[in-house]
C-alpha cells in the first residue's frame, strides 16, 4: 500500500505543526460515491500533505466495484484520505475521506465516530452513487451539507430539483463546488461549519 506522504519519517515539517492559537479541533468526514472527488477535495484543501491510501485498481475489482461512468479512473482510495485545515486561527478541521466502494463500508463505523459533520459530494451524472451515503448519515444522525462537484459534461440541475431527487429537508445546504480548487473546497467546509452552528444555536 502506498502511503504517499509518509515515506520518510524525519520529524514534523513546519506545515505539520499546529498553530499555537488553535483551541478547537473538529472531525469532518467527506463522503459520496465512487469517483465523486473525495480524494481530490481532501488534497486540494489540506494544509498538510494529505495522507491517502490510494491503490491502483486491478482486474480483481472488475464486476465487484461499480465504476460505471468513471472508467478512466485508475486508482482508488482503499481505507481513507486524511487532511487538515485551519478555518480560523482557533478552529482546526481534521478531514477524513471515506472509501467509495461498497466492499470497504465495514470501515465506516470507525470513520464516523466523533464526526461533527459531513460533506456529501455529488456527481450529477451519477446521483444514485451518493444516495446510499445520505441514508447512512441520516441513520447515524450525522449532520451534512451537499456539495455538487462540477464535472464538465454533468447536467446542471436546479437546487430545488436536486433537493427533491435526494429527498432532503429545506434546511440542508446544497452548494456547487469544484473539488480541485482550494478556495471552493474551503467554501464548502465553511458552509458546513455555519450549518453546524445554526443547528447548535437554532434561534441565533
Ligand atoms: N472536472 C472535474 N474533475 C474532477 C473534479 N474533482 C475530481 N475530479 C476528477 O475525478 C476523478 C475522481 O476523483 P477522486 O477524488 O479520486 O474521487 P473519489 O473516488 O471520490 O476519491 C479524478 O480523476 C479527479 O481528477 C472536479 O471538480 N472537476
Ligand atoms: Mg478516493
PDB file of N, CA and C in Angstrom, residues 65 94 137:
ATOM      1  N   UNK A  65     -16.580  -3.704  -8.122  1.00  0.00           N
ATOM      2  CA  UNK A  65     -16.770  -2.279  -7.890  1.00  0.00           C
ATOM      3  C   UNK A  65     -17.552  -1.666  -9.051  1.00  0.00           C
ATOM      4  N   UNK A  94     -10.113  18.362  11.022  1.00  0.00           N
ATOM      5  CA  UNK A  94      -9.455  17.157  10.530  1.00  0.00           C
ATOM      6  C   UNK A  94     -10.403  16.497   9.546  1.00  0.00           C
ATOM      7  N   UNK A 137     -25.844   8.514   6.672  1.00  0.00           N
ATOM      8  CA  UNK A 137     -25.632   9.680   7.538  1.00  0.00           C
ATOM      9  C   UNK A 137     -26.900   9.973   8.329  1.00  0.00           C
TER      10      UNK A 137
END
